[in-house]
Amino acid sequence: MQRLEGLSKLSGVERYLDDEPLEGPLKGCLWGMTVRSPASRGKIRSVSYDPAFDWSQFVVVEPCDIPGPNETYLIENDQPVLAPGYVRHMHEPVALIAHPDRALLRRAVASVKVEIEPDPPVLDFRVAPRPDQIQRGNDNIIKKLQIKKGDVHAAFARAHRIIEGEYETGGQEHVYIENNAMSAWIEDGPNGDVVVVRGSMQCPYYVLNALKHALKRDESRVRVIQAPTGGGFGGKEDYPSTIALHCALLALKARRPVKIIYDRSEDMAATPKRHPSLVRHKTAVDKNGKLLAQYIEVILDGGAYVTLSPVVLSRGIIHAAGPYSCDNVLIEGKAVLTNSVPYGAFRGFGAPQTIFACERHMDRIAHALGLDPLEVRRINLIKDGQTTSTQQTISDGTDRHALLDAALRASEYDRHKRESAAFNASHPYLRRGIGLSTVLHGAGFTGNGEVYLNSKVDVGATPDGKIEVLAASTEMGQGTNTAFTKIAADAAGFVPSDVVIGTPDTFRVPNSGPTVASRTVMVVGKLIERAIDDLASQLGQNGKPLRGPVLKAAITQWHAANPGKELKGRATYAPPPNVKFDDKNYVGDAYATFAWGVCIAHVEVDLRTASVRLLDFTSMQDIGKVINPVLAKGQVQGGVVQAIGWALSEDIKFKDGGMLNNTLTNYIIPTSDDVPPIRVVFHETPYRFGGGGAKGVGELPMDGPAPAILNAVANATCAQAMSIPLTPERLLPLLPA
Amino acid sequence: MQHQAGNISKTGRSATIPIRFNLNGQKVEIAVDPTERLLDTLRYRLNLPGTKEGCGEGECGACSVIIDGLPANSCLVPTFQVRNRIVRTIESIPASSLQPMLETGATQCGACTPGVVVTANWIKENSGVLASHSMRALMAGNLCRCTGYDGIIDGLEKWLGRDGGRS
Amino acid sequence: MNVLMPTSLSEACAFCAKQPDLIPLAGATDLLVHWPIHPAEHDKSYLDLSHVQELRTIGWASGTLTLGALATYWDVLQDGRAKSEFPLLLEAARQVGAIQIQSRGTWAGNIANGSPAADGVPVLMAYDASVTLTSAGGSRSVPLHEYYTGYRKSVRRPDELISAISMPIRKYDFSVFHKVGARRAQAITKIGVAITRESEAPSLGEGVGGRENFHPWRVVANSVSATVKRCTAVEQLLQSNSPVRKPEDFLPALASDVSPIDDIRSTADYRRTVLARLLYHSLRNVAPAVT
């Protein structure tokens, strides 16, 4: 089945928010913009508006205009909607201005002067804060978590070898090509006026909750509609709540529709990024490289507010020990507050950071013991019946050793290895090498997350005998609509054209949870199947569900008998049997299931310039059943290339906690000329509790490339790089002269 | 020909410049503000929002159009410069011709896609350039964050009637 | 915003004579970057040269290649003769931005914009290019390596326009251009170098004032000084035949030629080290003393 929106996107017909004509609800629309903090921490002494402008012509919103609490509703409500007299990061929103003329608005916003009485900011998360830098509790720690299995200390005491390492990863900007875009207007409703927000987002219900909280309204007076979304990657998980509130506040004050479209430089400077990390490994091994004990310390830079850091940390530490079996594990994690832009969700959600450290460390263990990195993985890869660091027994039927072998074959590992050695012996300044990583990714929300989410899906049956899927999951390029159509059509025995995907609109769709965590096809897809079962049972004789043309006929007959009435099937999440997690002690089934992957990178390093070029890349994964081969492959290739950028070139440079290189000229993502074709191989072990037998695919591809690339660089040049991005400037001093 | 603008103040607007150009085979006559970029003229004045803004700095190619037969970033073109020129946008490419790009997964989120298709279509119409430039080099002005580029490159190969890439 | 739109060079020069604050505009690929968020730029006056047809030419006459001020990178990429006579022009052109920039960006604009990271300027300089500056009062020719007087400063007077760039057609037995950016395409140069070696001494009296001090090497580096920089000390080192056995042997000469800095794109250390390595690996077994 081909991507549903494919041709309209290819031909430029798809209408993103900023493409909409200013008609209907957007008639008379104002442009909105944000006045931002020029400093990273301090008291706002004054906000002054240049008298050269006639401010009566502008709509200005300040914190006093917020009807409810000045808080962005999320895990903790510590992030203000507009800085309430105090700023905690550079570019923090201070005030909002709207005007019909965008060019004039830009000048007006640029003329507003925000004066800050500075307090000492925390700009390095690796350094313990001084007393005058404390801004949370008595240590600036946002969240602390621990995983404990066995007795690492006893194991260290009797180990053959102990190998230590310290690994760092940088932040990463999402660079969705459609910048943040949001609109808001006021409509009449049965209980009074309704604030409607429509925009580019991943999680309409996050936005809804934020609006309800800060605008002091119930859900009958706030409505959130998703517009076609030009990429998210996690970047449109939490921040759209802030922009939606900004838009809504301006619209409420102006009593006119308002549109906020970020410029690229504003989007890059002001919105959340991937958490920078520091991970320390101390590992006990025997002489064959068998892991006897893993002590892992994980520190994340949380940025200025809590946002999603506790959950990112949680996923990070659960993945920190890698896809291996080890009897003694101690993982200690913390996320700390700093005065840089808040860090938030980004594809992989903490796992790429800790997996990077784990997989680089595995190679360094091999190096220290004089073993082949491949063998060190073979000996440790988890087998069915063994347990993870949270003592979750793995028993999914995936043969991870076979997965590794298949990846080696697909990548022509042995040939590349041989040819690289010959090449290196003869070339004056180019060096080739090969490296690998073996990874896992928990699909769906962590621990009891899915139970707390309690996701719901409805399927409507229309008078013309079609099925409409009503879910809050959003299409942002990953293919939700196409995958849902296929899952629903297969479940109902319909042709895909008899399935309609309803636009995520909080007035029409139930809360199916956020579109994150590789959960959409697996978790929500399964709910679609169950909602169709429910619909079919409602129409079935004696509870015998119907399928195919019989179901279609039953739907049209029902509507003929019940004109004007609604027919819906419903489903609510229920965890798979025997999945239990103790989220106090981090013991048990951290995820209902894991997806598994192997990455193999073949690189060429230029000793003159210390630049690294990918010659070949293979990504092999078991993601359960593949729903749509083209879409799944595209997810993997895109994830790999995003990870290549993170590994080699995407380097956020900060000045006083603000992003200095907030342009696409200076923040370097790969072009088509920077990457080779990405070989993708799927291994399908169907997962019974996932939609269509699928596990998640969105995030796994991001986890493995960075360490595989650095392992390949080490293989090519002996340079043992420990941090990413491995820019040429950082690699140069590590290379042989 | 001289165009004098009026006095500029903080709230002022320059006098407009009347221009004529050919857009997707049609004659267009409009008066443009001297500060207008072709991108803005297309999107906000001529109701052709297929051309997207991705960066505003000529780096991402989402706003690619064809001017006098060559690809250009419309965010870097002052509209008055296209007077008497021939401009083609994504809207001039029929959806029906794009099936090969669909089949290989050349689009995901779609934000970069119109620019990608404009460049790819130009390569297709001027395939002689492939003698001196690789496809990946020619497409390097169109950043995509979703596909990893394989879907795009394979789609172009298919569109050109060649065998798809290895991936 | 004030825009003047001449259709001939003489009309353009007349405008410049009257209004010395005019900013010449050709491909606009530098000037329009982030245009909407730089309203101060909207208050300036511009001279749009894009419709001055006579500047669009690429001419091959009397032993010289002349690029009109509107000649783009793409124009040169399409020129078969340029490919054989001046291959480095094509090398540089194909590495400027991407096709969308190559189609509009002009060689003259690259010179006029004055960025030390300009990619067109080093190869032009390595081919001994001269800049023709034209005003209402007439034209003068300035060697490109004498054009810049400091960071984004040049000998061009406000009433003058760059009307053409010319290069003598010579025989080169070696030429190379290296651009090191943060990625393979669409990158701003972190360090670049163009090197040419003329294969035979031209006869006396060629060009203006003859060339008694014939010197075969031209080494030009970008992104390592306030301007694109001709590295005369390195040229002399190559000429002197003092032995060079490792990249570091270039450092003393480079110390007097270039002064790289740390900035948002790279570091002084990296730039210096890589420039020395590029010189060494490019010239090894090419320059007799580099082994």
Coordinates of C-alpha atoms in Angstrom, one line a residue, chain A residues 423-734:
Chain A
F423 CA 43.8 -0.4 1.2
N424 CA 45.3 1.1 4.4
A425 CA 48.7 -0.5 3.7
S426 CA 49.0 1.3 0.4
H427 CA 47.3 4.7 0.8
P428 CA 49.3 7.7 2.0
Y429 CA 46.5 9.4 3.9
L430 CA 43.2 7.6 3.7
R431 CA 42.3 4.9 6.3
R432 CA 39.3 2.6 6.1
G433 CA 37.7 0.6 8.9
I434 CA 34.6 -1.2 9.9
G435 CA 32.7 -1.1 13.2
L436 CA 29.5 -2.4 14.6
S437 CA 27.0 -2.1 17.4
T438 CA 24.2 -4.3 18.7
V439 CA 21.2 -2.5 20.2
L440 CA 17.8 -2.9 21.7
H441 CA 14.9 -0.5 22.0
G442 CA 11.9 -0.9 24.4
A443 CA 8.7 -0.3 22.4
G444 CA 5.9 1.8 23.9
F445 CA 5.9 3.7 27.2
T446 CA 8.3 2.6 29.9
G447 CA 7.1 0.4 32.8
N448 CA 3.5 1.1 33.8
G449 CA 3.4 4.1 31.4
E450 CA 1.0 2.5 29.0
V451 CA -1.3 1.5 31.9
Y452 CA -1.3 5.1 33.2
L453 CA -2.0 6.5 29.7
N454 CA -5.0 4.3 29.5
S455 CA -5.2 5.0 25.8
K456 CA -8.5 4.8 23.9
V457 CA -9.4 4.4 20.2
D458 CA -12.8 4.6 18.6
V459 CA -13.8 3.4 15.1
G460 CA -16.8 4.9 13.6
A461 CA -18.9 3.1 11.1
T462 CA -20.4 5.4 8.5
P463 CA -23.7 5.0 6.7
D464 CA -21.9 4.3 3.4
G465 CA -20.3 1.2 5.0
K466 CA -16.9 2.7 5.7
I467 CA -14.8 2.6 8.8
E468 CA -13.4 5.8 10.3
V469 CA -10.4 5.4 12.7
L470 CA -10.7 8.0 15.5
A471 CA -7.4 8.2 17.3
A472 CA -5.2 11.0 18.6
S473 CA -2.1 9.6 17.0
T474 CA -0.7 12.0 14.5
E475 CA 0.8 11.6 11.0
M476 CA 4.1 13.6 10.9
G477 CA 5.8 11.8 8.1
Q478 CA 6.4 8.5 9.7
G479 CA 3.3 7.0 8.1
T480 CA 0.7 6.7 10.8
N481 CA -2.3 7.2 8.5
T482 CA -1.0 4.6 6.0
A483 CA -0.2 2.0 8.7
F484 CA -3.5 2.6 10.5
T485 CA -5.4 2.2 7.2
K486 CA -3.6 -1.1 6.5
I487 CA -4.2 -2.4 10.1
A488 CA -7.8 -1.4 10.1
A489 CA -8.5 -2.8 6.6
D490 CA -6.9 -6.1 7.5
A491 CA -8.7 -6.3 10.8
A492 CA -12.1 -5.6 9.2
G493 CA -11.5 -7.5 6.0
F494 CA -12.0 -4.3 4.0
V495 CA -10.2 -2.8 1.1
P496 CA -8.0 0.2 2.2
S497 CA -10.2 2.7 0.4
D498 CA -13.1 1.7 2.8
V499 CA -11.0 3.0 5.7
V500 CA -10.9 6.7 6.6
I501 CA -8.5 8.2 9.2
G502 CA -10.1 10.9 11.1
T503 CA -8.1 14.1 11.7
P504 CA -6.9 14.3 15.3
D505 CA -9.3 16.7 16.8
T506 CA -10.0 16.6 20.6
F507 CA -13.7 17.2 19.8
R508 CA -13.8 14.1 17.7
V509 CA -11.1 11.6 18.8
P510 CA -10.5 10.0 22.2
N511 CA -7.1 10.3 23.9
S512 CA -5.0 7.5 22.4
G513 CA -1.9 8.9 24.1
P514 CA 0.9 10.8 22.5
T515 CA 2.6 10.0 19.2
V516 CA 5.9 9.1 20.7
A517 CA 8.0 6.2 22.0
S518 CA 7.6 4.0 18.9
R519 CA 4.2 3.1 20.3
T520 CA 1.8 4.2 17.5
V521 CA 1.6 1.1 15.3
M522 CA 2.3 -1.3 18.1
V523 CA 0.0 0.0 20.9
V524 CA -2.5 2.2 19.1
G525 CA -2.6 -0.2 16.1
K526 CA -3.6 -3.0 18.4
L527 CA -6.3 -0.8 19.9
I528 CA -7.7 -0.2 16.4
E529 CA -7.9 -4.0 15.9
R530 CA -9.7 -4.4 19.2
A531 CA -12.1 -1.5 18.5
I532 CA -13.0 -3.1 15.2
D533 CA -13.6 -6.4 17.0
D534 CA -15.9 -4.5 19.3
L535 CA -17.7 -2.9 16.4
A536 CA -18.1 -6.3 14.7
S537 CA -19.3 -7.9 17.9
Q538 CA -21.9 -5.2 18.4
L539 CA -23.3 -6.1 14.9
G540 CA -22.6 -9.8 15.1
Q541 CA -25.1 -12.5 15.8
N542 CA -24.7 -14.0 19.2
G543 CA -21.4 -12.2 19.7
K544 CA -19.9 -13.8 16.6
P545 CA -17.8 -11.1 15.0
L546 CA -18.3 -10.3 11.4
R547 CA -15.7 -9.6 8.7
G548 CA -15.4 -8.3 5.2
P549 CA -18.5 -7.7 3.0
V550 CA -20.7 -9.2 5.7
L551 CA -19.5 -6.6 8.1
K552 CA -19.9 -3.8 5.5
A553 CA -23.5 -4.9 4.8
A554 CA -24.3 -5.1 8.5
I555 CA -23.0 -1.5 9.0
T556 CA -25.2 -0.1 6.2
Q557 CA -28.2 -2.1 7.4
W558 CA -27.7 -0.8 11.0
H559 CA -27.6 2.8 9.7
A560 CA -30.7 2.2 7.6
A561 CA -32.5 1.0 10.8
N562 CA -31.1 3.8 13.0
P563 CA -31.0 6.9 10.8
G564 CA -28.9 9.8 12.2
K565 CA -27.4 7.7 15.0
E566 CA -23.7 7.0 15.6
L567 CA -22.2 3.5 15.4
K568 CA -18.9 3.1 17.1
G569 CA -16.5 0.4 18.2
R570 CA -14.3 1.2 21.2
A571 CA -11.2 -0.1 22.8
T572 CA -9.1 0.9 25.9
Y573 CA -5.6 -0.3 26.6
A574 CA -5.0 -3.4 28.5
P575 CA -1.5 -4.6 29.2
P576 CA -0.4 -7.9 27.8
P577 CA -0.7 -10.6 30.5
N578 CA 2.2 -11.1 33.0
V579 CA 3.8 -7.7 32.3
K580 CA 4.7 -6.3 35.7
F581 CA 6.9 -3.4 36.6
D582 CA 7.8 -2.0 40.0
D583 CA 8.5 1.6 39.2
K584 CA 9.8 2.4 42.7
N585 CA 12.6 -0.1 42.5
Y586 CA 13.0 -0.4 38.7
V587 CA 12.5 -4.1 38.8
G588 CA 10.5 -6.1 36.3
D589 CA 9.2 -5.8 32.8
A590 CA 10.4 -2.3 31.7
Y591 CA 8.8 -2.8 28.3
A592 CA 6.1 -5.1 27.0
T593 CA 8.6 -6.0 24.3
F594 CA 11.9 -4.9 22.8
A595 CA 13.0 -4.4 19.2
W596 CA 16.5 -5.5 18.3
G597 CA 19.1 -4.1 15.9
V598 CA 22.6 -4.4 14.6
C599 CA 24.4 -1.6 12.9
I600 CA 27.6 -2.0 10.8
A601 CA 29.5 1.1 9.6
H602 CA 32.2 1.2 7.0
V603 CA 34.1 4.4 7.1
E604 CA 37.0 6.2 5.5
V605 CA 39.1 8.7 7.5
D606 CA 41.2 11.3 5.8
L607 CA 44.3 11.8 7.9
R608 CA 44.9 15.2 6.3
T609 CA 41.6 16.8 7.4
A610 CA 40.4 14.3 10.1
S611 CA 37.1 14.1 8.3
V612 CA 35.1 10.9 8.4
R613 CA 33.1 9.6 5.4
L614 CA 30.7 6.8 5.5
L615 CA 31.4 4.3 2.7
D616 CA 28.7 1.9 3.5
F617 CA 26.1 1.3 6.3
T618 CA 23.9 -1.6 7.2
S619 CA 21.1 -1.4 9.6
M620 CA 19.5 -4.7 10.5
Q621 CA 16.5 -5.0 12.8
D622 CA 13.8 -7.1 14.2
I623 CA 10.8 -4.8 14.6
G624 CA 8.2 -7.6 14.7
K625 CA 6.0 -7.7 11.6
V626 CA 6.7 -5.1 9.0
I627 CA 3.4 -3.4 8.2
N628 CA 4.6 -1.5 5.1
P629 CA 8.1 -2.3 3.7
V630 CA 8.7 1.1 2.0
L631 CA 7.6 3.1 5.0
A632 CA 9.5 1.0 7.5
K633 CA 12.7 1.1 5.3
G634 CA 12.3 4.9 5.1
Q635 CA 12.0 5.2 8.8
V636 CA 15.2 3.2 9.3
Q637 CA 17.2 5.1 6.6
G638 CA 16.0 8.5 8.0
G639 CA 16.9 7.5 11.5
V640 CA 20.3 6.3 10.5
V641 CA 21.1 9.5 8.6
Q642 CA 19.9 11.6 11.6
A643 CA 22.2 9.5 13.8
I644 CA 25.1 10.0 11.3
G645 CA 24.6 13.7 11.7
W646 CA 24.5 13.4 15.5
A647 CA 27.7 11.3 15.5
L648 CA 29.8 13.4 13.2
S649 CA 28.7 16.9 12.4
E650 CA 25.8 18.2 14.5
D651 CA 27.5 20.3 17.0
I652 CA 25.5 22.8 19.1
K653 CA 27.7 25.7 20.1
F654 CA 26.6 27.7 23.1
K655 CA 27.2 31.1 24.3
D656 CA 25.8 32.0 27.7
G657 CA 23.5 29.0 27.4
G658 CA 22.0 30.1 24.1
M659 CA 22.6 28.3 20.8
L660 CA 25.1 30.3 18.8
N661 CA 24.9 28.4 15.6
N662 CA 21.1 28.5 15.2
T663 CA 21.1 28.4 11.4
L664 CA 21.2 25.6 8.9
T665 CA 24.4 27.1 7.5
N666 CA 26.2 26.6 10.8
Y667 CA 24.4 23.6 12.3
I668 CA 25.4 20.8 9.9
I669 CA 23.0 18.1 9.1
P670 CA 24.0 15.6 6.3
T671 CA 23.1 16.3 2.7
S672 CA 22.4 13.6 0.1
D673 CA 26.1 13.8 -0.9
D674 CA 27.3 13.0 2.7
V675 CA 25.8 9.6 3.1
P676 CA 26.0 6.4 1.2
P677 CA 22.9 4.3 0.4
I678 CA 21.7 2.8 3.7
R679 CA 21.3 -1.0 3.5
V680 CA 18.2 -2.0 5.5
V681 CA 17.4 -5.6 6.5
F682 CA 14.4 -6.7 8.4
H683 CA 14.1 -9.8 10.5
E684 CA 10.4 -10.4 11.4
T685 CA 9.4 -12.1 14.7
P686 CA 5.7 -11.2 14.9
Y687 CA 4.7 -9.7 18.3
R688 CA 1.3 -10.9 19.3
F689 CA 0.2 -7.9 21.2
G690 CA 1.2 -5.3 18.6
G691 CA -1.0 -3.9 15.8
G692 CA -0.6 -6.3 12.8
G693 CA 2.1 -8.1 14.8
A694 CA 4.4 -5.1 14.8
K695 CA 6.7 -3.6 17.4
G696 CA 8.0 -0.1 17.2
V697 CA 10.3 1.1 14.5
G698 CA 10.6 4.9 14.9
E699 CA 13.4 5.1 17.4
L700 CA 15.5 2.0 17.1
P701 CA 17.4 3.2 14.0
M702 CA 18.7 6.1 15.9
D703 CA 20.4 4.0 18.6
G704 CA 23.2 2.1 16.9
P705 CA 24.9 4.3 14.2
A706 CA 26.9 6.6 16.4
P707 CA 28.9 4.0 18.3
A708 CA 29.2 1.8 15.1
I709 CA 30.8 4.8 13.3
L710 CA 33.2 5.6 16.2
N711 CA 34.1 1.9 16.5
A712 CA 34.8 2.0 12.7
V713 CA 37.0 5.1 13.1
A714 CA 38.9 3.3 15.9
N715 CA 39.3 0.3 13.6
A716 CA 40.6 2.5 10.8
T717 CA 42.9 4.7 12.7
C718 CA 43.4 3.5 16.3
A719 CA 41.8 6.8 17.4
Q720 CA 39.8 5.9 20.5
A721 CA 37.2 8.8 20.4
M722 CA 34.9 8.9 23.4
S723 CA 32.5 11.6 22.6
I724 CA 30.3 12.8 19.8
P725 CA 29.9 14.8 17.7
L726 CA 33.2 13.6 16.4
T727 CA 34.0 16.6 14.3
P728 CA 37.3 16.8 12.5
E729 CA 38.5 19.4 15.0
R730 CA 37.9 16.8 17.8
L731 CA 39.3 13.9 15.9
L732 CA 42.5 15.6 14.6
P733 CA 44.4 15.4 18.0
L734 CA 43.5 11.7 18.4

